[in-house]
Coordinates of C-alpha atoms and ligand atoms in Angstrom, one line a residue:
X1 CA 107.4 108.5 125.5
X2 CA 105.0 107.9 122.2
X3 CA 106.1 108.9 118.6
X4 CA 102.8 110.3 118.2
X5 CA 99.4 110.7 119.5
X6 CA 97.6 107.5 118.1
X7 CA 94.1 109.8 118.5
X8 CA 94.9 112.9 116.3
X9 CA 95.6 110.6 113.0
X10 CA 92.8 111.1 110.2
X11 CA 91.8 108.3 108.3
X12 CA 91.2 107.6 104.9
X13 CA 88.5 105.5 105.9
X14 CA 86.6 104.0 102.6
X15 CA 87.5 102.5 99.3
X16 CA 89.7 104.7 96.8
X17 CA 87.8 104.8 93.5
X18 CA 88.2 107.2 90.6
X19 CA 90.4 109.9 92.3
X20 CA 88.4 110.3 95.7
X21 CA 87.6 107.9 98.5
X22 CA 83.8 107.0 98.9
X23 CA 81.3 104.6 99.9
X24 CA 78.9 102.8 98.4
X25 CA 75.3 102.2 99.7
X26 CA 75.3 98.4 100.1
X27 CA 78.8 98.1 102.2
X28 CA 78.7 96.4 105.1
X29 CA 80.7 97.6 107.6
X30 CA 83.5 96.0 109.9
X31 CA 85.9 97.0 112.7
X32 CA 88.9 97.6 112.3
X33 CA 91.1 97.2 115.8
X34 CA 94.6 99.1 116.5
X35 CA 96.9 95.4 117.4
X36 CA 98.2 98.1 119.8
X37 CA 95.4 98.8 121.8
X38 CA 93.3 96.0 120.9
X39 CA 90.6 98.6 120.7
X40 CA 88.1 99.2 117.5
X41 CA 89.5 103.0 116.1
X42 CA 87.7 103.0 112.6
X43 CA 84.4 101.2 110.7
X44 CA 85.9 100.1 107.6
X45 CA 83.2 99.7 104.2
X46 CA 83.2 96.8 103.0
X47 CA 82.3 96.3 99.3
X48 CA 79.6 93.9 97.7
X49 CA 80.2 91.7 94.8
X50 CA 78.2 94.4 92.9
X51 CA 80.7 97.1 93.8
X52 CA 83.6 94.8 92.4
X53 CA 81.9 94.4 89.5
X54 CA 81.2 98.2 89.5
X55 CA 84.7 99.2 90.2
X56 CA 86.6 96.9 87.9
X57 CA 84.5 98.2 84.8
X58 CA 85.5 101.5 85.8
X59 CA 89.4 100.3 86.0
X60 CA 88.9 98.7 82.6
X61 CA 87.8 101.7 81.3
X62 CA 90.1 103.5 82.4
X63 CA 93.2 101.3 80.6
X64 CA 90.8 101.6 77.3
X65 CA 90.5 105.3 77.2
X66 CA 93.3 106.8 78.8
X67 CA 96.6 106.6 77.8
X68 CA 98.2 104.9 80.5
X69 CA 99.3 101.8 78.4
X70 CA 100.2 103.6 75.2
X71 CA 102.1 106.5 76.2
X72 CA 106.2 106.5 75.8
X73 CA 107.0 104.4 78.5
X74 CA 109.5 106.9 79.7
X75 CA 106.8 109.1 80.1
X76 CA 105.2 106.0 83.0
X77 CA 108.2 106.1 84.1
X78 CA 108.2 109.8 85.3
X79 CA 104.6 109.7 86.7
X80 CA 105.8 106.9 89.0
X81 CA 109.2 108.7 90.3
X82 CA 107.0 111.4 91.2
X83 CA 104.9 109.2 93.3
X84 CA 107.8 107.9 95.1
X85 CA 109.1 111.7 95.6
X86 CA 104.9 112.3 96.9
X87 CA 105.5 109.1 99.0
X88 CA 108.9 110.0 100.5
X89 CA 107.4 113.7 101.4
X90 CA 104.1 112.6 103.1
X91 CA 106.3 109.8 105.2
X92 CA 105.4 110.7 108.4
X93 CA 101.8 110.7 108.3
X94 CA 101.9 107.1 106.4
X95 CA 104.3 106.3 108.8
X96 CA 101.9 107.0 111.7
X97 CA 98.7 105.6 110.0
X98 CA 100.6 102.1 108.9
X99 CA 101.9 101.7 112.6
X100 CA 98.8 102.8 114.1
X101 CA 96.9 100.2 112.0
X102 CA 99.1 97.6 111.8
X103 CA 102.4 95.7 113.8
X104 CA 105.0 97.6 112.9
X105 CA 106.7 100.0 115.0
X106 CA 106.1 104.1 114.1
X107 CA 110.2 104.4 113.6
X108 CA 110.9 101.2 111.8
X109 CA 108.4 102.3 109.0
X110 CA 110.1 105.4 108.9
X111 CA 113.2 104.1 108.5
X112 CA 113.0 100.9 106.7
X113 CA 109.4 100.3 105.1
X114 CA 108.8 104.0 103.8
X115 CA 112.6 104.4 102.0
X116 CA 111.9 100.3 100.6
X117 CA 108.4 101.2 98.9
X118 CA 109.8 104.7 97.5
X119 CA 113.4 102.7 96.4
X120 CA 110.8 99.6 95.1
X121 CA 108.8 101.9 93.7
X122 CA 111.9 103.7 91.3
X123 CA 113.2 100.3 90.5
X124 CA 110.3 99.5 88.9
X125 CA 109.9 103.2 87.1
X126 CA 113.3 102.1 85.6
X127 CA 112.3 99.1 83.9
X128 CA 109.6 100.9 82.6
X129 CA 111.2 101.6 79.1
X130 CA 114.0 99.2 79.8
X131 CA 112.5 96.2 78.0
X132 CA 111.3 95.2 74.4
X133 CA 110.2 92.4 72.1
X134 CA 112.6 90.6 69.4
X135 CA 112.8 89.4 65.7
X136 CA 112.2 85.8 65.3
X137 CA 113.6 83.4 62.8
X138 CA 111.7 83.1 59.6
X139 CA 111.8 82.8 56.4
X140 CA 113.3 85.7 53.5
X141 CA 109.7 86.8 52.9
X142 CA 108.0 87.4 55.7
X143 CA 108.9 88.9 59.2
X144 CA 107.8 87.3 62.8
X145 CA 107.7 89.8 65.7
X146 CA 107.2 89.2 69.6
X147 CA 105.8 91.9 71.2
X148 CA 105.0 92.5 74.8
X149 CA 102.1 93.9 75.9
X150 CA 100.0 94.1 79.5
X151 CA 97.4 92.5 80.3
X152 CA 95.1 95.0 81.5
X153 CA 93.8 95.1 84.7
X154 CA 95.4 93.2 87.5
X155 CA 93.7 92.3 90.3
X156 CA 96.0 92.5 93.6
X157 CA 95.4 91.2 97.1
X158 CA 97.6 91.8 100.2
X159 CA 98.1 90.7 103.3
X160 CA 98.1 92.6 106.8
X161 CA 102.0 92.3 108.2
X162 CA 104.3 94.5 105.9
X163 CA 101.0 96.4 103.8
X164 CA 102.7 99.4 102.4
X165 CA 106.0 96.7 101.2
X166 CA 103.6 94.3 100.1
X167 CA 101.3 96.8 98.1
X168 CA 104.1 98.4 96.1
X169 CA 105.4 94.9 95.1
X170 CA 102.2 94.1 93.6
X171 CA 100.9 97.8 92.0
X172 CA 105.1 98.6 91.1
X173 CA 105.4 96.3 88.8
X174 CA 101.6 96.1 87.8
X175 CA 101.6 100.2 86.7
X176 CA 105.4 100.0 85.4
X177 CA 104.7 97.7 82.4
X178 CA 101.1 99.9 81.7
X179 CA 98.6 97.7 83.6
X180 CA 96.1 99.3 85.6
X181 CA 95.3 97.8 89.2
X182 CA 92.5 96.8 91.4
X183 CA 94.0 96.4 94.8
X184 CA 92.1 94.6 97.7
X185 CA 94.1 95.2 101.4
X186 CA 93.6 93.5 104.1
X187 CA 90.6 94.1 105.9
X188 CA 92.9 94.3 109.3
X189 CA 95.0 96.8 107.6
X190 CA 93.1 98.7 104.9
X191 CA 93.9 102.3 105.4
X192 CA 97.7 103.3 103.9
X193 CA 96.7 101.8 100.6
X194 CA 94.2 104.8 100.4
X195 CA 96.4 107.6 101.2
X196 CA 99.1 105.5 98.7
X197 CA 95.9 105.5 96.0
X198 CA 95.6 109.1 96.6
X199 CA 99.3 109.8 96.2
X200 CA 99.3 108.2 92.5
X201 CA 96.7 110.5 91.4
X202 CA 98.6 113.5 93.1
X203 CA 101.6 112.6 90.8
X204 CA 99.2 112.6 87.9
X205 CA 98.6 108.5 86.9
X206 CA 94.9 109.0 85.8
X207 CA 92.1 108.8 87.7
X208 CA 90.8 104.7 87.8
X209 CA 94.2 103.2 86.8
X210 CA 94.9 102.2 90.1
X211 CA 91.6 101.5 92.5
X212 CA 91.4 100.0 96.2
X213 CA 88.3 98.2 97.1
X214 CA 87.9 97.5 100.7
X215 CA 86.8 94.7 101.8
X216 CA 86.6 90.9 103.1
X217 CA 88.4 87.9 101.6
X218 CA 86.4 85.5 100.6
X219 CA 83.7 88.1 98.8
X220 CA 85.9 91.0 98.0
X221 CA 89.0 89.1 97.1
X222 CA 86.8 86.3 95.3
X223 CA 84.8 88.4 93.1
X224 CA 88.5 89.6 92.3
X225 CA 89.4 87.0 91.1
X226 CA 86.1 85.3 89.7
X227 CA 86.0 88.4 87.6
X228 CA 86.0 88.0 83.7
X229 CA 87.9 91.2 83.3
X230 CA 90.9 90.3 85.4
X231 CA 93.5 89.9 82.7
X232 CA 95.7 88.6 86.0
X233 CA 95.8 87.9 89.7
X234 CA 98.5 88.9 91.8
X235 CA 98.5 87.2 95.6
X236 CA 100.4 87.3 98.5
X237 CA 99.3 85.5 101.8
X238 CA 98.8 82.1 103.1
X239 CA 99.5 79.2 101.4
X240 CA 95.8 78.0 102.4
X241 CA 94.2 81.0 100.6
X242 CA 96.6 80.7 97.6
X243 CA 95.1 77.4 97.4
X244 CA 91.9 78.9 97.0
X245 CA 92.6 82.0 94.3
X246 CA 94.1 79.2 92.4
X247 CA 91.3 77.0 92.4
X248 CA 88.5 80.2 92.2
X249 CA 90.7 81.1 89.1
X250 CA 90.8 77.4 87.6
X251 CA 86.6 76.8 87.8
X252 CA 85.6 80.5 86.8
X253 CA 88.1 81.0 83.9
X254 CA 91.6 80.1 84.3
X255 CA 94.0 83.4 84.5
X256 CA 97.4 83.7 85.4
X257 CA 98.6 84.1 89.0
X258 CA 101.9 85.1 91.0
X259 CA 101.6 83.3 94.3
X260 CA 103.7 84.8 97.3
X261 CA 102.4 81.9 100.2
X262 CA 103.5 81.0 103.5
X263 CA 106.9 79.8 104.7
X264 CA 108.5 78.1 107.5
X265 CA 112.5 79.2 107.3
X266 CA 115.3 77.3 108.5
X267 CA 118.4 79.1 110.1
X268 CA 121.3 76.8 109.6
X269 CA 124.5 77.8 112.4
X270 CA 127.4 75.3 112.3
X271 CA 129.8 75.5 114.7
X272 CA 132.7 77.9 112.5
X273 CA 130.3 80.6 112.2
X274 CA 130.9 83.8 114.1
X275 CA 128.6 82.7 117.0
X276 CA 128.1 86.3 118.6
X277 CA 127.5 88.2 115.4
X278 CA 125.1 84.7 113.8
X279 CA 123.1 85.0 117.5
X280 CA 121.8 88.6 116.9
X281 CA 120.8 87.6 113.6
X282 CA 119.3 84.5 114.3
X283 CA 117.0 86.4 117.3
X284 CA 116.5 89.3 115.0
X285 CA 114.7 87.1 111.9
X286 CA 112.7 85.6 114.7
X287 CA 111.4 88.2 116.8
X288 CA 111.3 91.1 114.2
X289 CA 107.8 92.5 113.3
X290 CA 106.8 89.7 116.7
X291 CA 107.4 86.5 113.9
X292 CA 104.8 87.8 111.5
X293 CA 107.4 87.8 108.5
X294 CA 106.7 85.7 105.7
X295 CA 110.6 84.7 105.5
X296 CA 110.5 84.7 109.7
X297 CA 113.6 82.2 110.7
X298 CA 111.4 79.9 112.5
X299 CA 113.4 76.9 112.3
X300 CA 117.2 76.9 114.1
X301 CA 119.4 73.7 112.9
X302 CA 122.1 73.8 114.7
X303 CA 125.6 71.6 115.4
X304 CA 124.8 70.4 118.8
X305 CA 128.6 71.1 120.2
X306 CA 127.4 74.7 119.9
X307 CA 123.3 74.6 121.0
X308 CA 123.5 75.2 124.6
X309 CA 125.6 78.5 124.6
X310 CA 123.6 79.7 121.6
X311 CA 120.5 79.3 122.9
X312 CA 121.0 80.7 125.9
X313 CA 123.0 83.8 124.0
X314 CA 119.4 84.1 122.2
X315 CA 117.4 83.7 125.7
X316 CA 119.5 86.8 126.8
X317 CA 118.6 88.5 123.7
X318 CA 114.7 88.1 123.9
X319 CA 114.9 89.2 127.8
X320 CA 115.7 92.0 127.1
X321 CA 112.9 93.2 123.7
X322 CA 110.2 95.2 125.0
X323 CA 107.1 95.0 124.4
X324 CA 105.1 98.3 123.5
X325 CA 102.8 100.2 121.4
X326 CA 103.8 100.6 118.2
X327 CA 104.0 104.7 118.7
X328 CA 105.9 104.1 122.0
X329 CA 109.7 104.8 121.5
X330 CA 110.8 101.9 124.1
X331 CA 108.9 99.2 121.8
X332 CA 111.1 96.7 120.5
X333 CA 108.8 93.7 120.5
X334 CA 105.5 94.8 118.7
X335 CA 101.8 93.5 119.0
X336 CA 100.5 90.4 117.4
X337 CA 97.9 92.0 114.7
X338 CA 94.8 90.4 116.2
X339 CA 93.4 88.5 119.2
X340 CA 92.8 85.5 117.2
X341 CA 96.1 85.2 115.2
X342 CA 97.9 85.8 119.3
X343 CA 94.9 82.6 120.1
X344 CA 96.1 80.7 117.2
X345 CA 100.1 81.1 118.1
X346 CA 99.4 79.5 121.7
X347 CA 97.5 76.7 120.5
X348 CA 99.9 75.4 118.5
X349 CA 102.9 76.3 121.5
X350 CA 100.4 74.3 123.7
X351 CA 100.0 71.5 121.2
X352 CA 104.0 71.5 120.5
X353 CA 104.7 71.4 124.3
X354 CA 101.9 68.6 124.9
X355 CA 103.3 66.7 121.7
X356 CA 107.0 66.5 123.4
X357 CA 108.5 69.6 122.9
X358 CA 110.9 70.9 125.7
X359 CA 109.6 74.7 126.7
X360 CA 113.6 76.6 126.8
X361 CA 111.7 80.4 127.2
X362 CA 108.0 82.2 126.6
X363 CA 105.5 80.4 125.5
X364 CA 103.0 83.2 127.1
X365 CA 100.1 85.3 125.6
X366 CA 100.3 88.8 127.3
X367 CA 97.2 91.2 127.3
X368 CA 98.5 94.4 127.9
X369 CA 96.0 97.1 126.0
X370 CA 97.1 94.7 123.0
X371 CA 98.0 91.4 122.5
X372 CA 101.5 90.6 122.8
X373 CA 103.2 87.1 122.8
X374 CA 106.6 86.1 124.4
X375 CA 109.9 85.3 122.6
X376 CA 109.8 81.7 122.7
X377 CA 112.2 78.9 122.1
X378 CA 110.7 75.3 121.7
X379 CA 113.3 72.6 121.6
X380 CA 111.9 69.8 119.2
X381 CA 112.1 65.9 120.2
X382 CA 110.5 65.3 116.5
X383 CA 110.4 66.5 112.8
X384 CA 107.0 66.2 112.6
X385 CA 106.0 68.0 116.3
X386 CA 103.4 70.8 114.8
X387 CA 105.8 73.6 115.7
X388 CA 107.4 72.7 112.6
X389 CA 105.2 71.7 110.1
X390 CA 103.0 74.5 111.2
X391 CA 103.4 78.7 109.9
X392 CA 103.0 79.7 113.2
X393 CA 104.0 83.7 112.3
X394 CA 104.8 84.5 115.6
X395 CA 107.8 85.0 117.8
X396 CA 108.7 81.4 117.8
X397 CA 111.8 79.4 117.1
X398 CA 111.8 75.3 117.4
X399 CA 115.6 74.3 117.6
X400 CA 116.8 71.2 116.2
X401 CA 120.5 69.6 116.2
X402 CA 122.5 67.5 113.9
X403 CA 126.0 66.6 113.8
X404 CA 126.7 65.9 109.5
X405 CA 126.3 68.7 106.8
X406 CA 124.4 66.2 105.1
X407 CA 121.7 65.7 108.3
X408 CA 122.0 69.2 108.4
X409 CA 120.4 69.9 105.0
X410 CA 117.9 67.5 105.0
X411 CA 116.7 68.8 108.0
X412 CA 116.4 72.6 106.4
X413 CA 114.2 70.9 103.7
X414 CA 110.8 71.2 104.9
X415 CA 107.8 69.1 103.4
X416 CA 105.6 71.8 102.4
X417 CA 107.0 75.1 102.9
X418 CA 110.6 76.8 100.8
X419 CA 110.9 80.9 100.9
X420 CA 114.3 81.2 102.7
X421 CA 117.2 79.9 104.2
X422 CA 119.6 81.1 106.3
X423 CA 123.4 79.6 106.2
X424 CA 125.8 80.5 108.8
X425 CA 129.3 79.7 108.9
X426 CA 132.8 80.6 107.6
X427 CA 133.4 77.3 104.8
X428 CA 132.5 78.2 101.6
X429 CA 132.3 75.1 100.2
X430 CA 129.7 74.3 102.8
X431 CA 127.9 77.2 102.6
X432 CA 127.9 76.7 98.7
X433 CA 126.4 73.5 98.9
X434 CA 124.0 74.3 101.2
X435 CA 122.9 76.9 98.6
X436 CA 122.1 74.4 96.2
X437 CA 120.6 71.7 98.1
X438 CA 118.3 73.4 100.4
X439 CA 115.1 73.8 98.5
X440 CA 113.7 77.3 99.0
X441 CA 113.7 81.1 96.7
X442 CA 116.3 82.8 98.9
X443 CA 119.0 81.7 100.2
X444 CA 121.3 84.1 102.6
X445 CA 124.5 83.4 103.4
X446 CA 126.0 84.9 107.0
X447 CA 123.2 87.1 106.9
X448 CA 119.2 86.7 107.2
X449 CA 116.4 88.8 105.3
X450 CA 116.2 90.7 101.8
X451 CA 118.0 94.0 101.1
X452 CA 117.4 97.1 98.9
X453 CA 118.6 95.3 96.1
X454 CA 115.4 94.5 94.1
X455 CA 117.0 93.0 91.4
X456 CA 116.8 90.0 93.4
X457 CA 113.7 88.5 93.3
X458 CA 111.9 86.6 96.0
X459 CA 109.0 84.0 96.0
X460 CA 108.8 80.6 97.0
X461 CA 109.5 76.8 96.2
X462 CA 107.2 74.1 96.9
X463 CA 103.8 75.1 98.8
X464 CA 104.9 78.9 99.5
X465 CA 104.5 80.0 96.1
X466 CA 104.4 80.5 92.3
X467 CA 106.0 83.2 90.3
X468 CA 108.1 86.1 91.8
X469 CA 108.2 89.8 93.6
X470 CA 110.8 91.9 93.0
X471 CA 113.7 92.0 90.3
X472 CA 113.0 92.1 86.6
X473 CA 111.1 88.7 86.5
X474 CA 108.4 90.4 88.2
X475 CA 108.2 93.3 85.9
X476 CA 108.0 90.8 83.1
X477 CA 105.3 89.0 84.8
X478 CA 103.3 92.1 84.3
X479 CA 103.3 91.7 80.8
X480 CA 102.4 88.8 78.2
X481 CA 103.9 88.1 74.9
X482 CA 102.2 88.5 71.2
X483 CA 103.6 86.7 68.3
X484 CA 103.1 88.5 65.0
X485 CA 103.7 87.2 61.5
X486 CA 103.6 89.3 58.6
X487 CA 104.1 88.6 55.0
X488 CA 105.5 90.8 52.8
Ligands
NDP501 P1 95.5 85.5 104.3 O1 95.9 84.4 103.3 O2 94.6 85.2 105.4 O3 95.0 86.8 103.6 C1 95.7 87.4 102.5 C2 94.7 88.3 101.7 O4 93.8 87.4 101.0 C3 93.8 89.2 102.5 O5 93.6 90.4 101.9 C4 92.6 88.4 102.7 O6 91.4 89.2 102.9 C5 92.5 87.8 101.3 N1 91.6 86.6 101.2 C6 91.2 85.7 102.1 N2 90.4 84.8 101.6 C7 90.3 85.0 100.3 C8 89.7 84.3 99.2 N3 89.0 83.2 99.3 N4 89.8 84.9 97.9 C9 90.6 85.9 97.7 N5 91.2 86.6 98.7 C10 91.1 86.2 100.0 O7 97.0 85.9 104.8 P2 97.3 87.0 106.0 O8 96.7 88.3 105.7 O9 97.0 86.3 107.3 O10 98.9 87.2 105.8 C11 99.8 86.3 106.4 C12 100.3 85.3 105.4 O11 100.9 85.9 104.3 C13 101.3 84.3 105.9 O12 101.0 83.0 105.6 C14 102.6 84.8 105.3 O13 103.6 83.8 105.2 C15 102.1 85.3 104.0 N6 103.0 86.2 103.3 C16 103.8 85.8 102.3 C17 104.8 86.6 101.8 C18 105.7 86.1 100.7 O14 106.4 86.9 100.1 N7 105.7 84.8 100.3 C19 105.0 88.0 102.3 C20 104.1 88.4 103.3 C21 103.2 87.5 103.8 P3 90.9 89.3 104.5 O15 92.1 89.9 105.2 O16 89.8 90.3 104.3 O17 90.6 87.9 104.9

């Protein structure tokens, strides 16, 4: 039984620009494949440098001569409820064009991803008007101001696994403090940031303030960022293309950047956690979305009185995910999002296995309409197997035991990677000092994966990021301070 009929969705196929979607006469085109059928279903545009140029001028305009970044922020803050409230109405068709496009099941948008952006989004409307500047310290005669102000247009670039999530915590905070955005999607999932585009205008933010240029990374995304009207880049993806921006921004210009890279999360289960409840969660932040979560639990450390039984209470957990469509109402285990990231998930299972690692379950590529890959559990015989140092973002977990707290931590603390960590068990004072020893953003305690609470932010230590999503230090990312002295 499907959700929907993948063939009667329309697509907003084309880049949003000034209210409308279009195309422009020198895009290239490139096709876009459904993960679920492994089948080409649209021929996306792609823009030329030219276009960038064309279509950041226009967004730069449009923060000069509209109002957007001058009106009563309260006023910003309304236009952006009513997109949530646009958002919230059209759910099910973006909840059928994000599945169809992309790895994540028709009914888990519906009930997770949608109410996150619209509840993402209002957080962000809140702060609009919540925030202000201060008095300095100076002298009888003269008054010294600090004001915030935004930095004009920020250029955004997204990844493919979460895009509606992962657009709103780039444009939310962006629009909120009166930036406008150019917004480049992934080319493998381009299509819900239109119809989101489209929604803004609906709910009156002017025409230009917030663009999507489609396109490929290294032009689209690099004339982004090589781009002298940029005031700021906002990035999330792999830590390898982080590297890049970083290094694009640094030779043509240096502008700031929030980095939101890869990650490689340990799951830490002693052996006084609640072991039936701690199993579902462990199999859960491996296999949800098929492993293609930024904060994935990739990495189980656990006491080795307790690694047989859990294992195998996570072996019985993965027999039973099925594997499906993403419109198909059985599907519990989704498709990888393309042939070649399914390729590069069993060459690195292959090399793991041929560099000592003990196969406990999967380790298969299935081709059925899509790609799919199995559950798989890869016992490790070294820290530095490449199942571990590698992202792999798939469903795979490498398992590693220790008997000490202490050999427990150091084992969590990965050499490039710190998003998340997961700490199981029932002792505060271990769980507490786990918290402040492991080195990563987030750290969940007897539970794994963010919430609806944005006020927490999330971003990463080490190699899998700079700066933050989410919570108010995002918002104030958005915005940049002025010092103003005046003498009386
Ligand atoms: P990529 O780094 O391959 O791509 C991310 C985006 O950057 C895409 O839009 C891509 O375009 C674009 N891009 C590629 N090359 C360049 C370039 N030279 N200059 C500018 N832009 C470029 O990541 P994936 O899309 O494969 O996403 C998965 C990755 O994202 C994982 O590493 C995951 O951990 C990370 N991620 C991190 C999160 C966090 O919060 N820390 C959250 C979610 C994901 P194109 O697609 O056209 O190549």
């Amino acid at each position: 039984m499907d959700w929907y009929n993948p063939q009667d969705i329309e697509i907003p196929n084309g880049h949003f620009i000034n209210g409308e979607l279009r195309t422009f006469d020198d895009d290239t085109l490139s096709e876009v494949c459904c993960p679920s059928s492994g089948k080409p279903y649209a021929s996306l545009p792609c823009a030329s440098e030219n276009t960038v140029d064309f279509v950041i001028n226009s967004t730069k305009q449009a923060f000069t001569e509209t109002d957007w970044a001058t009106m009563a922020p309260r006023d910003r803050a309304d236009y952006l409820f009513k997109w949530a409230s646009l958002v919230e109405n059209d759910r099910e068709y973006l909840a059928q064009l994000e599945s169809l496009g992309s790895s994540r099941p028709y009914h888990e948008v519906l009930q997770w991803d949608i109410p996150y952006v619209v509840d993402c989004l209002k957080f962000f409307a809140e702060l609009a008007d919540k925030h202000g500047g201060y008095i300095g310290a100076t002298q009888q005669n003269r008054l010294g101001m600090v004001i915030n102000q935004p930095y004009g247009v920020v250029g955004a670039i997204t990844p493919w696994n979460f895009p509606m999530s992962m657009l709103i915590w780039k444009v939310g905070p962006a629009l909120a403090a009166g930036n406008a955005v150019v917004l480049k999607p992934s080319e493998l999932t381009p299509f819900s940031s239109n119809h989101l585009a489209r929604l803004a205008c609906d709910a009156g933010i002017p025409k230009n303030i917030f663009n999507v240029v489609q396109g490929l990374g290294h032009t689209v995304g690099q004339a982004i960022c090589e781009h002298p009207s940029i005031g700021k880049v906002t990035f999330t993806g792999s830590t390898a293309t982080g590297a890049a921006i970083m290094s694009t921004c640094a030779l043509k210009g240096p502008k700031p950047s929030t980095l939101e890279l890869g990650g490689k999360s340990p799951q830490i289960v002693f052996n006084d956690a609640d072991l039936d409840k701690t199993a579902t969660i462990v199999a859960k932040a491996i296999t949800g979305n098929a492993g293609q979560v930024c904060v994935s639990g990739s990495r189980l450390i656990i006491h080795e009185s307790i690694e047989k039984q859990f294992t195998q209470q996570l072996v019985e957990y993965f027999s039973q995910l099925k594997m499906g469509a993403t419109w198909d109402k059985e599907t519990t285990l989704p498709p990888i999002i393309s042939a070649r990231q399914a390729d590069r998930i069993e060459s690195i299972v292959s090399q793991s296995i041929a560099d000592g690692a003990e196969l406990i379950c999967g380790g298969k590529k299935v081709l059925e309409g899509g790609t799919f890959y199995t559950p798989t559990i890869l016992k490790m015989n070294k820290a530095d197997n490449c199942a571990i140092t590698s992202e792999i973002f798939g469903p795979v977990l490498t398992v590693q035991t220790f008997q000490t707290d202490e050999e427990a931590w150091n084992l969590a603390s990965h050499e490039t990677y710190g998003l998340a960590v997961g700490i199981h068990t029932n002792d505060i004072k271990r769980a507490l000092t786990g918290m402040r020893k492991v080195e990563a953003g987030s750290v969940w305690i007897n539970r794994y994966g963010r919430s609806f609470d944005h006020i927490m932010p999330t971003g990463g230590f080490k190699q899998s990021g700079i700066g933050k999503d989410i919570g108010v230090e995002a918002f104030q990312a958005n915005l940049h301070s002025k010092s103003v002295l005046i003498d009386f």
